[in-house]
PDB file of C-alpha atoms in Angstrom:
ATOM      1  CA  UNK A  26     -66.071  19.267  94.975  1.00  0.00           C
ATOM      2  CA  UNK A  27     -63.255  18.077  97.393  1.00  0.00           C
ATOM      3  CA  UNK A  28     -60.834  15.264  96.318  1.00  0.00           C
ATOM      4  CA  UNK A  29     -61.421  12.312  98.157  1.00  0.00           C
ATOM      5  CA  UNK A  30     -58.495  10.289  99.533  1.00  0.00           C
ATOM      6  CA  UNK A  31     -56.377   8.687  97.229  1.00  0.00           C
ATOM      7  CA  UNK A  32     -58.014  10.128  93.990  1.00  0.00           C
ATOM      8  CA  UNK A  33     -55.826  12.548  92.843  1.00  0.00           C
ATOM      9  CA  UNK A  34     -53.759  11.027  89.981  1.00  0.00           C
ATOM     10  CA  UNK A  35     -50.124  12.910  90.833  1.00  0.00           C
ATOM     11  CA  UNK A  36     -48.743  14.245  93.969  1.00  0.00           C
ATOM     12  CA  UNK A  37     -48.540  18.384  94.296  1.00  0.00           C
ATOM     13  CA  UNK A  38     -45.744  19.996  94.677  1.00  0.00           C
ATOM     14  CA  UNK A  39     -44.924  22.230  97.240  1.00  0.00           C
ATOM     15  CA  UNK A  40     -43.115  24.235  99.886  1.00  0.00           C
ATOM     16  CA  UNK A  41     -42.601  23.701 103.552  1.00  0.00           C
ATOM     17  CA  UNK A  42     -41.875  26.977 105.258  1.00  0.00           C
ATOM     18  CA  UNK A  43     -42.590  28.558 108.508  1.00  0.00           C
ATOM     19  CA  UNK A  44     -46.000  30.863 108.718  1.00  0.00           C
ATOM     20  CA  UNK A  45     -45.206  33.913 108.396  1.00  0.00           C
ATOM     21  CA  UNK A  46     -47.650  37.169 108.040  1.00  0.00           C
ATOM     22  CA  UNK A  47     -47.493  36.706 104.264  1.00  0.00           C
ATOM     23  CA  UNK A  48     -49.209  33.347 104.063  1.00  0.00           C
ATOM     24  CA  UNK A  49     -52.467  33.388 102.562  1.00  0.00           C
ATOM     25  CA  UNK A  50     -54.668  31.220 105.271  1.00  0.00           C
ATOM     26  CA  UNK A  51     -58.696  32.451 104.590  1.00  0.00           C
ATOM     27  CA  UNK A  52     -59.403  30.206 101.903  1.00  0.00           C
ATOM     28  CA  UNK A  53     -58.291  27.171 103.813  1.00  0.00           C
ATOM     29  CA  UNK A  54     -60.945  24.181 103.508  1.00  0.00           C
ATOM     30  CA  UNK A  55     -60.686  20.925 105.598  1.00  0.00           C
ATOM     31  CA  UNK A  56     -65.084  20.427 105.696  1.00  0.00           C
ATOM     32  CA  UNK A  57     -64.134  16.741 106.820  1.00  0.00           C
ATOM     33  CA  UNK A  58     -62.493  18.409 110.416  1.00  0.00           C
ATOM     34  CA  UNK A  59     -63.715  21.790 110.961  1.00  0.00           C
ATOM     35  CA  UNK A  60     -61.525  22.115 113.908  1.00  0.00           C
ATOM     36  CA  UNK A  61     -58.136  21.989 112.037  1.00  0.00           C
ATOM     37  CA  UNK A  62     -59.594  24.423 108.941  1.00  0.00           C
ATOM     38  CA  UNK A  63     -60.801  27.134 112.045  1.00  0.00           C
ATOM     39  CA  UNK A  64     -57.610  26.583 113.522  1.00  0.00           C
ATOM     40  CA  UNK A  65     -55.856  27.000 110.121  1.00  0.00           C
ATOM     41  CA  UNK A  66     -57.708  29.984 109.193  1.00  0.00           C
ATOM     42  CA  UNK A  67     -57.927  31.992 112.651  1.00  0.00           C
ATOM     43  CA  UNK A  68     -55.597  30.817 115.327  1.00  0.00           C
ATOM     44  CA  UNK A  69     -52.312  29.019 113.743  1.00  0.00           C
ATOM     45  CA  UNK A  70     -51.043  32.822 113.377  1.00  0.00           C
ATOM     46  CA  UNK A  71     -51.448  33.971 116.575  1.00  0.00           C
ATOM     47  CA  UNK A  72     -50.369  30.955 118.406  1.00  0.00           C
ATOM     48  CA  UNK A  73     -46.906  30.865 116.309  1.00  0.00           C
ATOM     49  CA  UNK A  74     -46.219  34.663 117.198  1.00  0.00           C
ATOM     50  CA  UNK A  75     -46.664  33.877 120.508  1.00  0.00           C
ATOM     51  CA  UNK A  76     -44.504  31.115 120.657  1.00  0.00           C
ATOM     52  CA  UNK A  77     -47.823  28.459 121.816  1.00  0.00           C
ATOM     53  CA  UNK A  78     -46.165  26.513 118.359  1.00  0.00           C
ATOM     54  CA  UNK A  79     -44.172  26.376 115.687  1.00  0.00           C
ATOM     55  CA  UNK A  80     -46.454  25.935 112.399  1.00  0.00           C
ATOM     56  CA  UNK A  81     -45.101  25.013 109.138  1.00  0.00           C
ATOM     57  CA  UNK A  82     -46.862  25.322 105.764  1.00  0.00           C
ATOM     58  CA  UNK A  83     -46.505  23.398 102.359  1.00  0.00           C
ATOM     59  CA  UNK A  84     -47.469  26.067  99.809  1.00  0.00           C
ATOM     60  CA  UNK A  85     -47.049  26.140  95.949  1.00  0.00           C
ATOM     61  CA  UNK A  86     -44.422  27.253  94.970  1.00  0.00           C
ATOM     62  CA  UNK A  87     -44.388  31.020  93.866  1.00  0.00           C
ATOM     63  CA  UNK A  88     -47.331  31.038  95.550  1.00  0.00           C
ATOM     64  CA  UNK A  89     -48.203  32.211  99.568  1.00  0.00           C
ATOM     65  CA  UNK A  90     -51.616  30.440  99.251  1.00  0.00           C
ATOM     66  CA  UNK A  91     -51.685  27.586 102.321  1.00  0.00           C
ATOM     67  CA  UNK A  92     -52.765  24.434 101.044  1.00  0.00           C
ATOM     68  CA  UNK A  93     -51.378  22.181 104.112  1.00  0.00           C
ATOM     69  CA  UNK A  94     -50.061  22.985 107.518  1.00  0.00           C
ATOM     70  CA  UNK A  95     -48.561  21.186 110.694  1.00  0.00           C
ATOM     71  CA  UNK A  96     -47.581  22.546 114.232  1.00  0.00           C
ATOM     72  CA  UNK A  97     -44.793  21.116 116.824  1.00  0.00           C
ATOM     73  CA  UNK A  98     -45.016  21.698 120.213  1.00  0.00           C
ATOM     74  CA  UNK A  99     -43.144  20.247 123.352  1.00  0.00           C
ATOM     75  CA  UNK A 100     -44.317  17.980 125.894  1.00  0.00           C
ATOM     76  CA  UNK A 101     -43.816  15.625 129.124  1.00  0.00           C
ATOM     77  CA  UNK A 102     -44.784  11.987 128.698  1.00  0.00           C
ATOM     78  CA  UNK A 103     -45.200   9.541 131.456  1.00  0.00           C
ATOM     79  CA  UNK A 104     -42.292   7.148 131.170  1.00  0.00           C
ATOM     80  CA  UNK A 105     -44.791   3.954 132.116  1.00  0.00           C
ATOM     81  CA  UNK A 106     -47.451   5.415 129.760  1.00  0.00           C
ATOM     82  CA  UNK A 107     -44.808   5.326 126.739  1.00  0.00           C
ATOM     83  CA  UNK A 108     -42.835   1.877 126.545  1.00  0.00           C
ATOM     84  CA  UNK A 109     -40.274  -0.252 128.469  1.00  0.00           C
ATOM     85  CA  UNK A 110     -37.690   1.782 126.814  1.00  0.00           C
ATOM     86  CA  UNK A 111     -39.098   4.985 128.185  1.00  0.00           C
ATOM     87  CA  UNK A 112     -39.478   3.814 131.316  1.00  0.00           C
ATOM     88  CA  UNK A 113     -35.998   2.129 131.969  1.00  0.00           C
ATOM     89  CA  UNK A 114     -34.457   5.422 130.411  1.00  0.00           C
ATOM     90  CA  UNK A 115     -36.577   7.743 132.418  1.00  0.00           C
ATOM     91  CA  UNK A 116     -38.064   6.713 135.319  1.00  0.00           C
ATOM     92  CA  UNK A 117     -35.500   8.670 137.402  1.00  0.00           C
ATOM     93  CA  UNK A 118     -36.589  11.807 136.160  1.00  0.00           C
ATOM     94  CA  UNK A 119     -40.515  10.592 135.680  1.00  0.00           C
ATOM     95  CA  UNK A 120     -41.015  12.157 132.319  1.00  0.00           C
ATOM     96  CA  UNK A 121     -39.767  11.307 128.820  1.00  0.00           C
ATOM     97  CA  UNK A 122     -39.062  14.672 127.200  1.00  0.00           C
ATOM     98  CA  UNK A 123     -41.261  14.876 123.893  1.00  0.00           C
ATOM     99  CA  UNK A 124     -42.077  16.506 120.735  1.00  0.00           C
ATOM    100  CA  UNK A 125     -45.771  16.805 120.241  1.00  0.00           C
ATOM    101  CA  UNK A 126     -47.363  17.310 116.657  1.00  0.00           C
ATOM    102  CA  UNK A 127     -50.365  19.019 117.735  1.00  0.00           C
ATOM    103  CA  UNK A 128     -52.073  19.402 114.157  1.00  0.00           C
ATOM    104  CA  UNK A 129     -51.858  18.459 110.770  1.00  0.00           C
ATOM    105  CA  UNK A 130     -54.261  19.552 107.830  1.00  0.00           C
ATOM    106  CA  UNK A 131     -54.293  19.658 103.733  1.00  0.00           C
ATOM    107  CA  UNK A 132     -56.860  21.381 102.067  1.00  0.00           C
ATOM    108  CA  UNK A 133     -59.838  19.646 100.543  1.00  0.00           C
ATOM    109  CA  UNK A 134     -59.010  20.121  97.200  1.00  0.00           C
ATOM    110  CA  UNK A 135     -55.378  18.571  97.583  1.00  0.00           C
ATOM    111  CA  UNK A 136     -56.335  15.513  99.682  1.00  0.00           C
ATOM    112  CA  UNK A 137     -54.831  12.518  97.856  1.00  0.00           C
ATOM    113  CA  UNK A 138     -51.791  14.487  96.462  1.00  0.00           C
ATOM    114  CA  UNK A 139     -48.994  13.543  99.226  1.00  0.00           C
ATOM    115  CA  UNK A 140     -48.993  16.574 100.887  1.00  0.00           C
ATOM    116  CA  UNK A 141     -49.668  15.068 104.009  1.00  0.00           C
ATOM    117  CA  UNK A 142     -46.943  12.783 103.597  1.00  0.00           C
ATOM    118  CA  UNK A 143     -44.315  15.548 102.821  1.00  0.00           C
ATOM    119  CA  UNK A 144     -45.393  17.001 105.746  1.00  0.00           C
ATOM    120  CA  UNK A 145     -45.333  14.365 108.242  1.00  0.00           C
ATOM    121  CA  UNK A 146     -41.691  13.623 106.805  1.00  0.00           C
ATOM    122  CA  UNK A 147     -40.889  17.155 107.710  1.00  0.00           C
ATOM    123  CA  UNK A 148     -42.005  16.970 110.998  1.00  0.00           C
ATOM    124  CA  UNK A 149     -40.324  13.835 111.797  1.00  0.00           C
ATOM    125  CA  UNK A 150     -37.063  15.805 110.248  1.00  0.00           C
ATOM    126  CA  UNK A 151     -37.478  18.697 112.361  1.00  0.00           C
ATOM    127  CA  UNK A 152     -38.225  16.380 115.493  1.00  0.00           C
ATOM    128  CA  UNK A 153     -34.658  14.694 114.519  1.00  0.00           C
ATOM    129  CA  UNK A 154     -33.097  18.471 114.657  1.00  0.00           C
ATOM    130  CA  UNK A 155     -34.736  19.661 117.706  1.00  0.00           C
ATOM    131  CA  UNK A 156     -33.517  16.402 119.281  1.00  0.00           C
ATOM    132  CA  UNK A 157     -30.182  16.680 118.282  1.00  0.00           C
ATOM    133  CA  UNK A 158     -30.095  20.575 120.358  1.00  0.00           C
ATOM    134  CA  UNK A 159     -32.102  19.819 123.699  1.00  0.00           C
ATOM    135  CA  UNK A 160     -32.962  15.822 123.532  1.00  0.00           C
ATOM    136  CA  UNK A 161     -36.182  14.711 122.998  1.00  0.00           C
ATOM    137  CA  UNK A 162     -37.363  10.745 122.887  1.00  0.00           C
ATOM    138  CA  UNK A 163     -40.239  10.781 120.462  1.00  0.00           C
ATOM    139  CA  UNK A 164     -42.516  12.507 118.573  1.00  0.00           C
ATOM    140  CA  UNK A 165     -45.828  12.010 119.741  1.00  0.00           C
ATOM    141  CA  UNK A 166     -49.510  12.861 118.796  1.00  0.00           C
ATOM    142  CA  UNK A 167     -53.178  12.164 119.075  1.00  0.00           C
ATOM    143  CA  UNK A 168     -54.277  10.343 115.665  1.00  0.00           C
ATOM    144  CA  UNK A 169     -57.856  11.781 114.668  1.00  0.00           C
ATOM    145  CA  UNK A 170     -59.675   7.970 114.344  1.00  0.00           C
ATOM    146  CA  UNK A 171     -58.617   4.626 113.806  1.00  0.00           C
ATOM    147  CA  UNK A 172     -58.245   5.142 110.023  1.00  0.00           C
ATOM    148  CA  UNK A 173     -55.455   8.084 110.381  1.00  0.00           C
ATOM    149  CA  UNK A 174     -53.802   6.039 113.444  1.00  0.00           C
ATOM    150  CA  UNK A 175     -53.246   3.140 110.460  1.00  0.00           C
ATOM    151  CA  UNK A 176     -51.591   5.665 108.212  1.00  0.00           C
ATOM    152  CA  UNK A 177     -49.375   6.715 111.173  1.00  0.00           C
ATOM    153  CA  UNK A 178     -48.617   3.397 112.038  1.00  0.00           C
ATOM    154  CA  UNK A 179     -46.922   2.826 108.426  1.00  0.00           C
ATOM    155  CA  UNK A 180     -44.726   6.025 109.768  1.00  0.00           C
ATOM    156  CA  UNK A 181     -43.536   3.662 112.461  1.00  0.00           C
ATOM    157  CA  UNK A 182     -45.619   5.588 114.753  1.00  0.00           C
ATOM    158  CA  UNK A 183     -46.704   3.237 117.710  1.00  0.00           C
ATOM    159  CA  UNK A 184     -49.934   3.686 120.101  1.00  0.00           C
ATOM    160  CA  UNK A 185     -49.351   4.337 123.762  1.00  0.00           C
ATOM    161  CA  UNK A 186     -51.577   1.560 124.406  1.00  0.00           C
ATOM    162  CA  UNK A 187     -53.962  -0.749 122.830  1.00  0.00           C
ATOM    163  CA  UNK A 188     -56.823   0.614 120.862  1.00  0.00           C
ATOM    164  CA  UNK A 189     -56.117   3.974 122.008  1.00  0.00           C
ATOM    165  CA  UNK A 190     -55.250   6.816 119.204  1.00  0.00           C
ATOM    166  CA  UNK A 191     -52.637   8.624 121.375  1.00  0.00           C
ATOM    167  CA  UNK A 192     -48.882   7.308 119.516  1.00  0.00           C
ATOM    168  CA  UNK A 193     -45.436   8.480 119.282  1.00  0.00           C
ATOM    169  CA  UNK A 194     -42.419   7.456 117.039  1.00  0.00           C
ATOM    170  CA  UNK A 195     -39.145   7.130 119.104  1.00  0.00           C
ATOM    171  CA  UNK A 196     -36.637   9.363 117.555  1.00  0.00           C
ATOM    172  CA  UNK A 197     -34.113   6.619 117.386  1.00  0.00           C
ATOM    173  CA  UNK A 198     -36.534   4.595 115.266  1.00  0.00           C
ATOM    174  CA  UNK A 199     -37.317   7.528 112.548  1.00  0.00           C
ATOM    175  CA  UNK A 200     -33.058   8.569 112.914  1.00  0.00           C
ATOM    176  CA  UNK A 201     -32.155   4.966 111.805  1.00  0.00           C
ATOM    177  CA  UNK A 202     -34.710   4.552 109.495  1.00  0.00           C
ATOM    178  CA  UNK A 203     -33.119   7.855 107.784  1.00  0.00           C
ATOM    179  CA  UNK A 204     -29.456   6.418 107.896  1.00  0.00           C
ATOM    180  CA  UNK A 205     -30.979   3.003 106.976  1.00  0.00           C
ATOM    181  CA  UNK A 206     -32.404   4.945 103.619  1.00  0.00           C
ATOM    182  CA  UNK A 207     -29.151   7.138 103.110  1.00  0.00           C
TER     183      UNK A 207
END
């Protein structure tokens, strides 16, 4: 029987790596979203080789068994759709340059044991990097319902508008909340 949110006692260690033919993806379960475990189990391979992504994976260590993933993508936001920020910095060029975390999933039976936290960390650090080489303004995403837009919002994550799930964390927010922590 899965583990439901917040019931697993200690956090699970792991691994973040990038997929590679070696992971072990078929026994993937995420019953609560059966788009992210299908996309898991039968495209996130085939959409990193290709370049559609990048997907990272927490494993266990000494293991190759996938028990959490995450993808990054690029993408063009509308300056005016973003912030007043954005749109002062931007609206020359009419789109804030963007790093887009397209999906996120942990396995059923780790649900509760911070894996999901580990990896959104990553993702904001590898946002940060990917920043730092070609300039991007925020990570952004598409929060599954108004209880996983909550949990992004204690990321710092901020919604595009008003009751809407679509959010993004400005880059300059996560780096000085890094530097703040140092």
């Amino acid at each position: 029987m899965p583990i439901a949110k917040g019931d697993r006692p200690d956090p699970v260690e792991i691994e973040i790596q990038p997929l590679d033919s070696l992971h072990e993806r078929g026994a993937f379960c995420c019953a609560s979203t059966p788009k992210i475990q299908n996309y898991c189990r039968n495209n996130a391979r085939k959409d990193h080789d290709a370049y559609k992504v990048r997907v990272y994976v927490a494993i266990a260590p000494g293991t190759k068994r996938v028990l959490g993933f995450y993808t990054l993508t690029l993408k063009s936001l509308v300056p005016e759709d973003v912030s007043e920020t954005a749109k002062e910095k931007f609206s020359r060029v009419a789109a804030v340059p963007a790093i887009y975390l397209a999906m996120i999933g942990v396995t059923d039976e780790c649900a509760g044991g911070g894996i999901g936290k580990q990896l959104i960390a990553h993702a904001i650090q590898q946002s940060l990097e990917i920043s730092e080489i070609a300039g991007a303004f925020a990570l952004a995403l598409d929060a599954l319902d108004e209880e996983v837009a909550e949990l992004y919002a204690k990321h710092d994550f901020e919604r595009f508008a008003a009751g809407e799930l679509q959010m993004f964390l400005p880059l300059s927010v996560a780096r000085a909340s890094l530097e703040g922590g140092a």
